[in-house]
PDB file of C-alpha atoms and ligand atoms in Angstrom:
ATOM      1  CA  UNK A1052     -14.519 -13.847 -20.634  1.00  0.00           C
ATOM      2  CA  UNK A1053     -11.444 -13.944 -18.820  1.00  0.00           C
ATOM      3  CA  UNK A1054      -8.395 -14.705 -20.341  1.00  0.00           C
ATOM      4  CA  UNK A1055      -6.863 -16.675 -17.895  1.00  0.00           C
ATOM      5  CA  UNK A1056      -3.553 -17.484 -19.567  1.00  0.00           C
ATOM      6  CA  UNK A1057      -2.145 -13.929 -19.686  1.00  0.00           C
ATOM      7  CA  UNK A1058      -0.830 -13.112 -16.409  1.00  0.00           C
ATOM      8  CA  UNK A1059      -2.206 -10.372 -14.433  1.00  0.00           C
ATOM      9  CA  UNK A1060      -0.483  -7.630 -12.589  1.00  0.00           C
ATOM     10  CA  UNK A1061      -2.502  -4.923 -10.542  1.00  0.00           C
ATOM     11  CA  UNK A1062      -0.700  -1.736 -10.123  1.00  0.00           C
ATOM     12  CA  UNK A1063      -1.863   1.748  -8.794  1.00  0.00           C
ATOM     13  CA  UNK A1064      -3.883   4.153 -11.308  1.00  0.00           C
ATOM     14  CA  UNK A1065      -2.315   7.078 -10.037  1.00  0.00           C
ATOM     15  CA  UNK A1066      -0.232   7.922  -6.578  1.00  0.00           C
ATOM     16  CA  UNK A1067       2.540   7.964  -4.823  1.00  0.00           C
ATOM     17  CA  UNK A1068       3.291   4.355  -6.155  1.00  0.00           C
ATOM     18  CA  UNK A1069       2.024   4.401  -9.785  1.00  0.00           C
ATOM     19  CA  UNK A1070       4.759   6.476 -11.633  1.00  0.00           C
ATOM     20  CA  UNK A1071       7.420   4.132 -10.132  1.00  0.00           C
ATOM     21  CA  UNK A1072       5.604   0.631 -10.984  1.00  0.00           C
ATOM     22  CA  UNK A1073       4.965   1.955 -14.323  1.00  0.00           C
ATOM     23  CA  UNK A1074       8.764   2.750 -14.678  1.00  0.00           C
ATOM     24  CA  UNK A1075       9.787  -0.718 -13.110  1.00  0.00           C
ATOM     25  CA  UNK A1076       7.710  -3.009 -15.601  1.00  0.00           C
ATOM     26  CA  UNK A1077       8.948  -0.596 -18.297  1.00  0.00           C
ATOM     27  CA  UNK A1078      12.044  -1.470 -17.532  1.00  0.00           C
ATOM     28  CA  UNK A1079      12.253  -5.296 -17.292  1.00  0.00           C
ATOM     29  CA  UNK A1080      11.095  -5.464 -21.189  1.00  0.00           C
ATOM     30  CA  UNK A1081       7.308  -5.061 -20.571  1.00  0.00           C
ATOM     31  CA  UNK A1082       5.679  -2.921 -24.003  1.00  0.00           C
ATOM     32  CA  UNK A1083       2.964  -1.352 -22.889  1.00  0.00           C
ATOM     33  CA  UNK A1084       0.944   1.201 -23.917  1.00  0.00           C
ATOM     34  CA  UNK A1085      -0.895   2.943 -20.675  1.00  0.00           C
ATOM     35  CA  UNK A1086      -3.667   5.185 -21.864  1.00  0.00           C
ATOM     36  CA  UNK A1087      -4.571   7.724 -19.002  1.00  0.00           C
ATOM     37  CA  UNK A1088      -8.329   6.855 -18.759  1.00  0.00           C
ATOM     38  CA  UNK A1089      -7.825   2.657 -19.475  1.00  0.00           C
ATOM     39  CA  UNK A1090      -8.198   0.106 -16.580  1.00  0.00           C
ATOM     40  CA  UNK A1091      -6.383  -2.372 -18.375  1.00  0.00           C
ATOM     41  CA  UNK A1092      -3.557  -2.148 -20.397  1.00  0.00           C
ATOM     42  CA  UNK A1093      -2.349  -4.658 -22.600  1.00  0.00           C
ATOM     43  CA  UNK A1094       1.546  -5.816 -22.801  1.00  0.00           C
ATOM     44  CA  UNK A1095       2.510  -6.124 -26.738  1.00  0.00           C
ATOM     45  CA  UNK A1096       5.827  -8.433 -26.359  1.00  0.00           C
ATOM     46  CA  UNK A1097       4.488 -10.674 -23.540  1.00  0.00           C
ATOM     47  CA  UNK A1098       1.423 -12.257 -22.487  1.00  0.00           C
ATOM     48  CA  UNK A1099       0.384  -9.903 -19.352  1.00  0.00           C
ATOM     49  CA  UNK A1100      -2.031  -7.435 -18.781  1.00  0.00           C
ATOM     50  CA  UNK A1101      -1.844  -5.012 -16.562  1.00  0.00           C
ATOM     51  CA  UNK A1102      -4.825  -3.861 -14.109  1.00  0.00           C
ATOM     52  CA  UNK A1103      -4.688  -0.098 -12.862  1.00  0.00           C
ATOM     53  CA  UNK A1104      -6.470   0.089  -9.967  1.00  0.00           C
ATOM     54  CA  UNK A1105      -6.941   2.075  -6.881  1.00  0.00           C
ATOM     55  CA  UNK A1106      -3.754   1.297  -4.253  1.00  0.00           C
ATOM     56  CA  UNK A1107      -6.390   0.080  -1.636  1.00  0.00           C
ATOM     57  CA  UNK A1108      -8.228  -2.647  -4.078  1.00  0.00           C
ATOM     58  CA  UNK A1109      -4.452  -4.381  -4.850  1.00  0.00           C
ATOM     59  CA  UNK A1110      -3.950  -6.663  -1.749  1.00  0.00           C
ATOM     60  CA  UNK A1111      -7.687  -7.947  -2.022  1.00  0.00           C
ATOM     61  CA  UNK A1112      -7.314  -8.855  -5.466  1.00  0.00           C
ATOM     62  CA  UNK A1113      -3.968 -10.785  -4.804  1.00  0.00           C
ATOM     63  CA  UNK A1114      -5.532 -12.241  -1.596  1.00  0.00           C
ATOM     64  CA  UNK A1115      -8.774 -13.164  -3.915  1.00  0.00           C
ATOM     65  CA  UNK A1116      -7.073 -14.521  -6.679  1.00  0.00           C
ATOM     66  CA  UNK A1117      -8.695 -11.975  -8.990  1.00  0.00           C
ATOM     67  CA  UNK A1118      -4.675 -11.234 -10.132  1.00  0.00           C
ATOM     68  CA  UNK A1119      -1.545 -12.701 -10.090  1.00  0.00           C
ATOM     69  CA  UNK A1120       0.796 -10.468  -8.921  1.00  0.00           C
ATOM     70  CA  UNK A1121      -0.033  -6.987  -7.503  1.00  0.00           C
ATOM     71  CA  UNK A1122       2.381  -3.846  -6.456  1.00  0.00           C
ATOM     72  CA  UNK A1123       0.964  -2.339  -3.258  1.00  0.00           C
ATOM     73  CA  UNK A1124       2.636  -0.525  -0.363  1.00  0.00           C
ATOM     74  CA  UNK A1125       3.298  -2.506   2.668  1.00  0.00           C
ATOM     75  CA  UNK A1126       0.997  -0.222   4.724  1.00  0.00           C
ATOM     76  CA  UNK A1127      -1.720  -0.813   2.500  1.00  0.00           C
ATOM     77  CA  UNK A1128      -0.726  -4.635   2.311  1.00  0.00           C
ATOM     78  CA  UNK A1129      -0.999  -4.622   6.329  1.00  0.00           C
ATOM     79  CA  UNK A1130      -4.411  -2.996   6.804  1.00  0.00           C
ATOM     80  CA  UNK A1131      -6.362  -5.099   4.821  1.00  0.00           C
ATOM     81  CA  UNK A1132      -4.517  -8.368   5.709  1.00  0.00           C
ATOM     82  CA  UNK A1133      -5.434  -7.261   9.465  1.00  0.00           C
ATOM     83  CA  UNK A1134      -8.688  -6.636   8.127  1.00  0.00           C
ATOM     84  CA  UNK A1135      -9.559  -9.551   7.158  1.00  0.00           C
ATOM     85  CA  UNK A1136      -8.030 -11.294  10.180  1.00  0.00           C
ATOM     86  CA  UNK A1137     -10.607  -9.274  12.420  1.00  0.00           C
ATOM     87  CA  UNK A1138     -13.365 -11.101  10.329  1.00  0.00           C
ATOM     88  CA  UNK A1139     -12.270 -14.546  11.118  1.00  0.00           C
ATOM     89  CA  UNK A1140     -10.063 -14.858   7.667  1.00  0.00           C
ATOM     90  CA  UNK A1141      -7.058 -16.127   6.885  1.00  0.00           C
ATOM     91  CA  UNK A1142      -5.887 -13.737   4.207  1.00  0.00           C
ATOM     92  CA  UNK A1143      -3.122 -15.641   2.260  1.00  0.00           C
ATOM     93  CA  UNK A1144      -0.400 -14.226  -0.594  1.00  0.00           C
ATOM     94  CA  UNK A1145       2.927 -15.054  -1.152  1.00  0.00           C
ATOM     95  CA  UNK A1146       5.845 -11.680  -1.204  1.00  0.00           C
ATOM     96  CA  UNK A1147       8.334 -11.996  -4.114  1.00  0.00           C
ATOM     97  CA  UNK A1148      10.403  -8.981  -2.790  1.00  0.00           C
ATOM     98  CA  UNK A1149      10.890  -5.647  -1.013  1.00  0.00           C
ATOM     99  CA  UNK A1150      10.974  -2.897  -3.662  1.00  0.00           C
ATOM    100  CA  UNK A1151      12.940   0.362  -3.700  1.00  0.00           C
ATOM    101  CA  UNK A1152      10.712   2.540  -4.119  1.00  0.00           C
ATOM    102  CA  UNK A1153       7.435   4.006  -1.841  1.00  0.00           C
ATOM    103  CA  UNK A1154       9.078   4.536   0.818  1.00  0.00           C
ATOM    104  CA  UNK A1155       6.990   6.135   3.665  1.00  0.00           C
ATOM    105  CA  UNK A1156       6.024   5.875   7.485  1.00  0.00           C
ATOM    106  CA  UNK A1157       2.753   5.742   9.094  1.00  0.00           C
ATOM    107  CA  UNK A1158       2.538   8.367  11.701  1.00  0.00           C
ATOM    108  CA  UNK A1159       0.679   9.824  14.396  1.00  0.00           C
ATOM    109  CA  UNK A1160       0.441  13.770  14.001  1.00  0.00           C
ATOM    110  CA  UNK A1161      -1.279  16.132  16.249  1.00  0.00           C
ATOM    111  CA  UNK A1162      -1.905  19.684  15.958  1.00  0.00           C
ATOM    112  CA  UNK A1163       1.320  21.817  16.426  1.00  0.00           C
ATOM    113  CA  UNK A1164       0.913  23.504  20.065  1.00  0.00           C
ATOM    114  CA  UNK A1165      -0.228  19.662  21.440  1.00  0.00           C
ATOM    115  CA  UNK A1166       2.120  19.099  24.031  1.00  0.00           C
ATOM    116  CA  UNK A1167       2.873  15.455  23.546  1.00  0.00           C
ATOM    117  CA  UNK A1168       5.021  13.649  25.874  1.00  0.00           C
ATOM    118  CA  UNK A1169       4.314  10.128  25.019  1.00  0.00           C
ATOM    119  CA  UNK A1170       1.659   7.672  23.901  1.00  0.00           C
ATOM    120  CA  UNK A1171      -0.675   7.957  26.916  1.00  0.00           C
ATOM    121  CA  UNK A1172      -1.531  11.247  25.956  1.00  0.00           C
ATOM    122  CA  UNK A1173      -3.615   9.846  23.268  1.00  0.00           C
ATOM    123  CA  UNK A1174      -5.828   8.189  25.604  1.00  0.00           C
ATOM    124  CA  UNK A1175      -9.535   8.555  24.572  1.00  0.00           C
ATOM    125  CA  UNK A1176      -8.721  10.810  22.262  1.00  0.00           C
ATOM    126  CA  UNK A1177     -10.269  10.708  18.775  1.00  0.00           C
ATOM    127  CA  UNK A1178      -7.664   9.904  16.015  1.00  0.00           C
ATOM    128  CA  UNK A1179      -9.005  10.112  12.219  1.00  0.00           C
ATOM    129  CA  UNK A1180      -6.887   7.502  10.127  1.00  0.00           C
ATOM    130  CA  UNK A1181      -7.296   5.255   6.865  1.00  0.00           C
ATOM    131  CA  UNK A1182      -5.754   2.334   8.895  1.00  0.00           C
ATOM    132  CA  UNK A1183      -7.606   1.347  11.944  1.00  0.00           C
ATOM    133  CA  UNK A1184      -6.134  -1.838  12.423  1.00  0.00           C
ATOM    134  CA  UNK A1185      -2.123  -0.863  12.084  1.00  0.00           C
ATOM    135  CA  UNK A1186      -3.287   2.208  14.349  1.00  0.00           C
ATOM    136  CA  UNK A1187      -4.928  -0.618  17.380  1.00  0.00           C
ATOM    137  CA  UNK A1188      -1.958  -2.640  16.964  1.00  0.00           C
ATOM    138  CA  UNK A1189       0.684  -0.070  17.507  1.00  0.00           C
ATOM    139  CA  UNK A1190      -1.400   1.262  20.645  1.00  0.00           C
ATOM    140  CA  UNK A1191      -2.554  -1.658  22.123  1.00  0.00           C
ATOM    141  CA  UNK A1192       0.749  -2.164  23.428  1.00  0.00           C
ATOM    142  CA  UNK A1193       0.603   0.755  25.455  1.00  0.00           C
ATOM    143  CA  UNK A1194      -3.191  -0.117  26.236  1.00  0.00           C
ATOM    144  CA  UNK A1195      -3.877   3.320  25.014  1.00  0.00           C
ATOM    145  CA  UNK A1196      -7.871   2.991  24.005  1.00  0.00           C
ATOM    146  CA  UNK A1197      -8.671   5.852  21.419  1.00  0.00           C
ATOM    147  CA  UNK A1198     -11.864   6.311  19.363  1.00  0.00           C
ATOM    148  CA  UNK A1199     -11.582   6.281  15.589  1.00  0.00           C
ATOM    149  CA  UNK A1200     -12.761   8.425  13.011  1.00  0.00           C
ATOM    150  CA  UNK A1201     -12.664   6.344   9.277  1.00  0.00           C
ATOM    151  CA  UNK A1202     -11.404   8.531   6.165  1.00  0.00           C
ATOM    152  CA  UNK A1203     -10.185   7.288   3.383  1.00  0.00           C
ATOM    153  CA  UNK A1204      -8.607  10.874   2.046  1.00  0.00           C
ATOM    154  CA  UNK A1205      -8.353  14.602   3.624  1.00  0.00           C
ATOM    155  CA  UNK A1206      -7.662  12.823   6.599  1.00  0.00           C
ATOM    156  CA  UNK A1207      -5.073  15.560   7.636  1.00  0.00           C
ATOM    157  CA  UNK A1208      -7.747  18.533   7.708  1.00  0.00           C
ATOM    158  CA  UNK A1209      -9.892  16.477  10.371  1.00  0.00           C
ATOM    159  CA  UNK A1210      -8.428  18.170  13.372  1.00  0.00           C
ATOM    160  CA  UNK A1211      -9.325  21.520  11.914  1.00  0.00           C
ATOM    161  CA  UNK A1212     -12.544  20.648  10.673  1.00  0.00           C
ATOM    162  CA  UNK A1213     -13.661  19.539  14.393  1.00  0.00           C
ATOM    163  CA  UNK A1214     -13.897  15.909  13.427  1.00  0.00           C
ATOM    164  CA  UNK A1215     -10.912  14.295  15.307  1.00  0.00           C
ATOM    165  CA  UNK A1216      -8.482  15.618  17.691  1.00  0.00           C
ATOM    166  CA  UNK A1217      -5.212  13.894  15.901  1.00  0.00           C
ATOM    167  CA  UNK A1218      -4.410  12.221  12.839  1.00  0.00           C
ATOM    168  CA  UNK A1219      -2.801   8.529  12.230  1.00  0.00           C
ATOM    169  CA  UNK A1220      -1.645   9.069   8.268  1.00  0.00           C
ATOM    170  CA  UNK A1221       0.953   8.507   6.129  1.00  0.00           C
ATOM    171  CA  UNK A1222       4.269  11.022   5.768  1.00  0.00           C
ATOM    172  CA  UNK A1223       6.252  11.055   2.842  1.00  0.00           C
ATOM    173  CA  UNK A1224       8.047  13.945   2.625  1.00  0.00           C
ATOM    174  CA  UNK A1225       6.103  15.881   5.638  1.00  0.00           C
ATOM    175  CA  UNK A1226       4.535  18.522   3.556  1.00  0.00           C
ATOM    176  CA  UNK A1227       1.131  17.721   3.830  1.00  0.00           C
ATOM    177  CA  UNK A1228       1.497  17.656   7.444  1.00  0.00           C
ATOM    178  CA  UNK A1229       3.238  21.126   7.431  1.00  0.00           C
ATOM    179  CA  UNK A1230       0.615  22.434   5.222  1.00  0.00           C
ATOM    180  CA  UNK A1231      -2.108  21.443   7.815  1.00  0.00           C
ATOM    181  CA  UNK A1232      -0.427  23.051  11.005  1.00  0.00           C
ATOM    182  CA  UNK A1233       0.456  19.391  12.531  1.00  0.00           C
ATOM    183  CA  UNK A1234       3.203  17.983  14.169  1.00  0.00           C
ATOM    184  CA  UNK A1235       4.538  14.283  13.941  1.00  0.00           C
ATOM    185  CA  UNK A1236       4.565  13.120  16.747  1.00  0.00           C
ATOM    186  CA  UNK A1237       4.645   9.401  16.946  1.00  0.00           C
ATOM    187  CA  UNK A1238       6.381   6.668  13.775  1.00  0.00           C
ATOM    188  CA  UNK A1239       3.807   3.748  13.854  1.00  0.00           C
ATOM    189  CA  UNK A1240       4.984   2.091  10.587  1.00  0.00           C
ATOM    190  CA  UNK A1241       7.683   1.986   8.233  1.00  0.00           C
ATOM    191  CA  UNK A1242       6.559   0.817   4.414  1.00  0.00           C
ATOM    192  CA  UNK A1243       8.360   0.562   1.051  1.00  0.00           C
ATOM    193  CA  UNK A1244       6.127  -0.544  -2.007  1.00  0.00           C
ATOM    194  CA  UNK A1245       6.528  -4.597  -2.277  1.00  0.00           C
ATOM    195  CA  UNK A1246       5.653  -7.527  -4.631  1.00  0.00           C
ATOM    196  CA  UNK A1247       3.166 -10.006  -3.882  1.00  0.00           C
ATOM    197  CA  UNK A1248       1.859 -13.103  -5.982  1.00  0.00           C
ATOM    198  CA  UNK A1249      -1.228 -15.069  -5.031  1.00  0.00           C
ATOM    199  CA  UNK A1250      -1.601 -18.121  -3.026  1.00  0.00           C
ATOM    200  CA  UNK A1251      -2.718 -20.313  -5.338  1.00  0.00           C
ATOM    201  CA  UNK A1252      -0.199 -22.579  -7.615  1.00  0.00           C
ATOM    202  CA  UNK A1253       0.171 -21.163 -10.737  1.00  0.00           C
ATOM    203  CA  UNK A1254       0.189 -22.605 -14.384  1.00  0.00           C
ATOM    204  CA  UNK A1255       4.103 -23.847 -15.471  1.00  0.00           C
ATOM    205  CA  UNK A1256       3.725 -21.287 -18.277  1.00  0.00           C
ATOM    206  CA  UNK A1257       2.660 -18.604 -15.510  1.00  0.00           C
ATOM    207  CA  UNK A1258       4.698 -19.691 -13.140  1.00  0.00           C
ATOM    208  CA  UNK A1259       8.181 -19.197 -15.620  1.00  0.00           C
ATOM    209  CA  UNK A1260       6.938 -15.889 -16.910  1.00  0.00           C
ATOM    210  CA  UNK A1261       7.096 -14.885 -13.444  1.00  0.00           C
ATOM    211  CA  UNK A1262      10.370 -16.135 -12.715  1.00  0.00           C
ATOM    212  CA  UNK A1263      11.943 -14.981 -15.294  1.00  0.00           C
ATOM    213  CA  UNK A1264       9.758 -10.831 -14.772  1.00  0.00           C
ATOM    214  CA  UNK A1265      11.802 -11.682 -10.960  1.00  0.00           C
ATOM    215  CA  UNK A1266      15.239 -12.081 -12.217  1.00  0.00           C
ATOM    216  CA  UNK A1267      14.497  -9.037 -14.145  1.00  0.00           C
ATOM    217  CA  UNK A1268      13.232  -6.945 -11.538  1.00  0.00           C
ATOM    218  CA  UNK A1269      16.329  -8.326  -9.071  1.00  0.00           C
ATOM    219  CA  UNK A1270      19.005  -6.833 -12.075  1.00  0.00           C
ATOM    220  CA  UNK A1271      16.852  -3.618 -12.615  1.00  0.00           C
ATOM    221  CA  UNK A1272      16.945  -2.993  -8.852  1.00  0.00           C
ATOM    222  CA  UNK A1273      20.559  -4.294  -8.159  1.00  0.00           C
ATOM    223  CA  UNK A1274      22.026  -2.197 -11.073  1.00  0.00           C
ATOM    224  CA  UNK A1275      20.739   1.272  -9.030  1.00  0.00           C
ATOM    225  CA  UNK A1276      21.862   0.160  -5.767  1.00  0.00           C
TER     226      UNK A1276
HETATM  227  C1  PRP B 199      -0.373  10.217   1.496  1.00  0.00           C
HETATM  228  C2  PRP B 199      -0.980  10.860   2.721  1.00  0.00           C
HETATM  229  C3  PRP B 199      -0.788  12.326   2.513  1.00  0.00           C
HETATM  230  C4  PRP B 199       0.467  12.383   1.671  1.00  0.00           C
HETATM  231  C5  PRP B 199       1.666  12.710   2.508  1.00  0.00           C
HETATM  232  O1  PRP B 199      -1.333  10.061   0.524  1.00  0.00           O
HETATM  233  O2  PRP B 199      -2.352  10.531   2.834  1.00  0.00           O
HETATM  234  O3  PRP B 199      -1.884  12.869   1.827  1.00  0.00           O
HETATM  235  O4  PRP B 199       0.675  11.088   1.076  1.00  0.00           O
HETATM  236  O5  PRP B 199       2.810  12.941   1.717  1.00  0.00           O
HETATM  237  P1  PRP B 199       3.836  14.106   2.073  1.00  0.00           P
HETATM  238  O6  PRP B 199       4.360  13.855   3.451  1.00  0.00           O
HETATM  239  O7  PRP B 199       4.945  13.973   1.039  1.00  0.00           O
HETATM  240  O8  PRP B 199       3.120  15.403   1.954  1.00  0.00           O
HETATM  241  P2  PRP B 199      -1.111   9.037  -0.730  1.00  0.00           P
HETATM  242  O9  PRP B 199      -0.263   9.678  -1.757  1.00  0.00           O
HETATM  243  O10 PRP B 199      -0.638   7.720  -0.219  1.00  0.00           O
HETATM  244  O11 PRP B 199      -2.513   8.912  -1.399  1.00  0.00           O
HETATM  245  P3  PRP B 199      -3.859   8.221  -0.868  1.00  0.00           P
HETATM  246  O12 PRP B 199      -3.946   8.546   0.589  1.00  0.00           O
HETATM  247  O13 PRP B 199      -4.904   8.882  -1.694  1.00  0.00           O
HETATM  248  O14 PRP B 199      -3.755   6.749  -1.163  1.00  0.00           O
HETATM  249 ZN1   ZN B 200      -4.954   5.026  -1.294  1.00  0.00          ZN
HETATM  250 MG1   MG B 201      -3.571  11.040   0.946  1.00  0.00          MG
END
């Protein structure tokens, strides 16, 4: 059974965002003890659990209901509230704040001797990418039409593999890129991890714990500005 009193808070298993989250709920007072191989983790000194999932599951679980708060890049977020969108939804969560951590852009990179002189030379071109939808959006205003090819990982060895001719993917620090012989060649989207709560009113109790994890998070985030 679920124990819906405890409130819930998805966070990434393990990623660009997880070590960060992890550090962040550490450090407003959460006690938890996260075993490598556990799903869920249970907080000692507070009534919260905490669901480690894959980055890509978070916004559907907020948007579902299935948790009550969820840390998920914005990119991420985006996609899958686009997603949804295209299928006639109307994907609703709430964002409690911008977080200072996960920072990252979405970006269009093509192999390194592609001369690229603006976004209509990606027209018809195949373009391999997790995100579809932010990808569209971004070149729909230059009515560039592209074909896709879906990955959700190793999407930066597509071009060399034969399978698309650029990549839409996410750059941190650009290494990845560099390791694969591509260029970037086009910023589509800027993200930063964020913190988003579920539609859905929640219980008084809930609703204070969570007020109370916000003021935290403001002074943890204020006092390394
Ligand atoms: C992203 C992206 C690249 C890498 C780029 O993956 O897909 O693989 O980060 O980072 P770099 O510029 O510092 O090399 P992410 O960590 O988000 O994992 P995921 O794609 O498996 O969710
Ligand atoms: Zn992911
Ligand atoms: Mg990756």
């Amino acid at each position: 059974m679920l124990d819906n009193s405890r409130l819930r808070i998805a966070m990434q298993k393990s990623g660009r965002l997880s070590d960060e989250s992890k550090k962040l709920l550490a450090q407003c007072g959460i006690k938890i003890n996260l075993q490598e191989q556990r799903l869920i983790a249970f907080a000692e000194n507070m009534p919260i659990d905490i669901l480690r999932v894959r980055d890509d599951d978070i916004p559907g679980l907020v948007i579902d209901g299935v948790v009550d708060l969820g840390i998920v890049g914005e990119n991420v977020l985006e996609e899958e509230v686009l997603d949804r969108q295209a299928e006639g939804f109307n994907p609703q969560y709430k964002t409690l704040r911008r977080m200072d951590f996960g920072g990252c852009r979405l970006s269009i990179a093509a192999p390194r001797d592609f001369d690229y002189t603006g976004p209509e030379c990606l027209k018809d071109l195949r373009i391999a990418t997790t995100y579809p939808h932010l990808l569209r959006r971004y070149l729909s205003q230059y009515n560039v039409a592209f074909k896709t090819c879906l990955l959700n990982g190793s999407v930066e060895v597509a071009p060399r593999a034969g399978l698309a001719d650029v990549i839409c993917d996410l750059v941190s620090s650009g290494a990845t890129l560099e390791a694969n012989g591509l260029k970037e060649i086009e910023v589509i989207y800027r993200s930063k991890a964020c913190l988003i709560q579920r539609q859905a009113e929640m219980s008084a109790d809930k609703q204070a714990l969570i007020d109370k994890l916000m003021t935290r998070i403001q002074g943890v985030i204020q006092a390394r500005e």
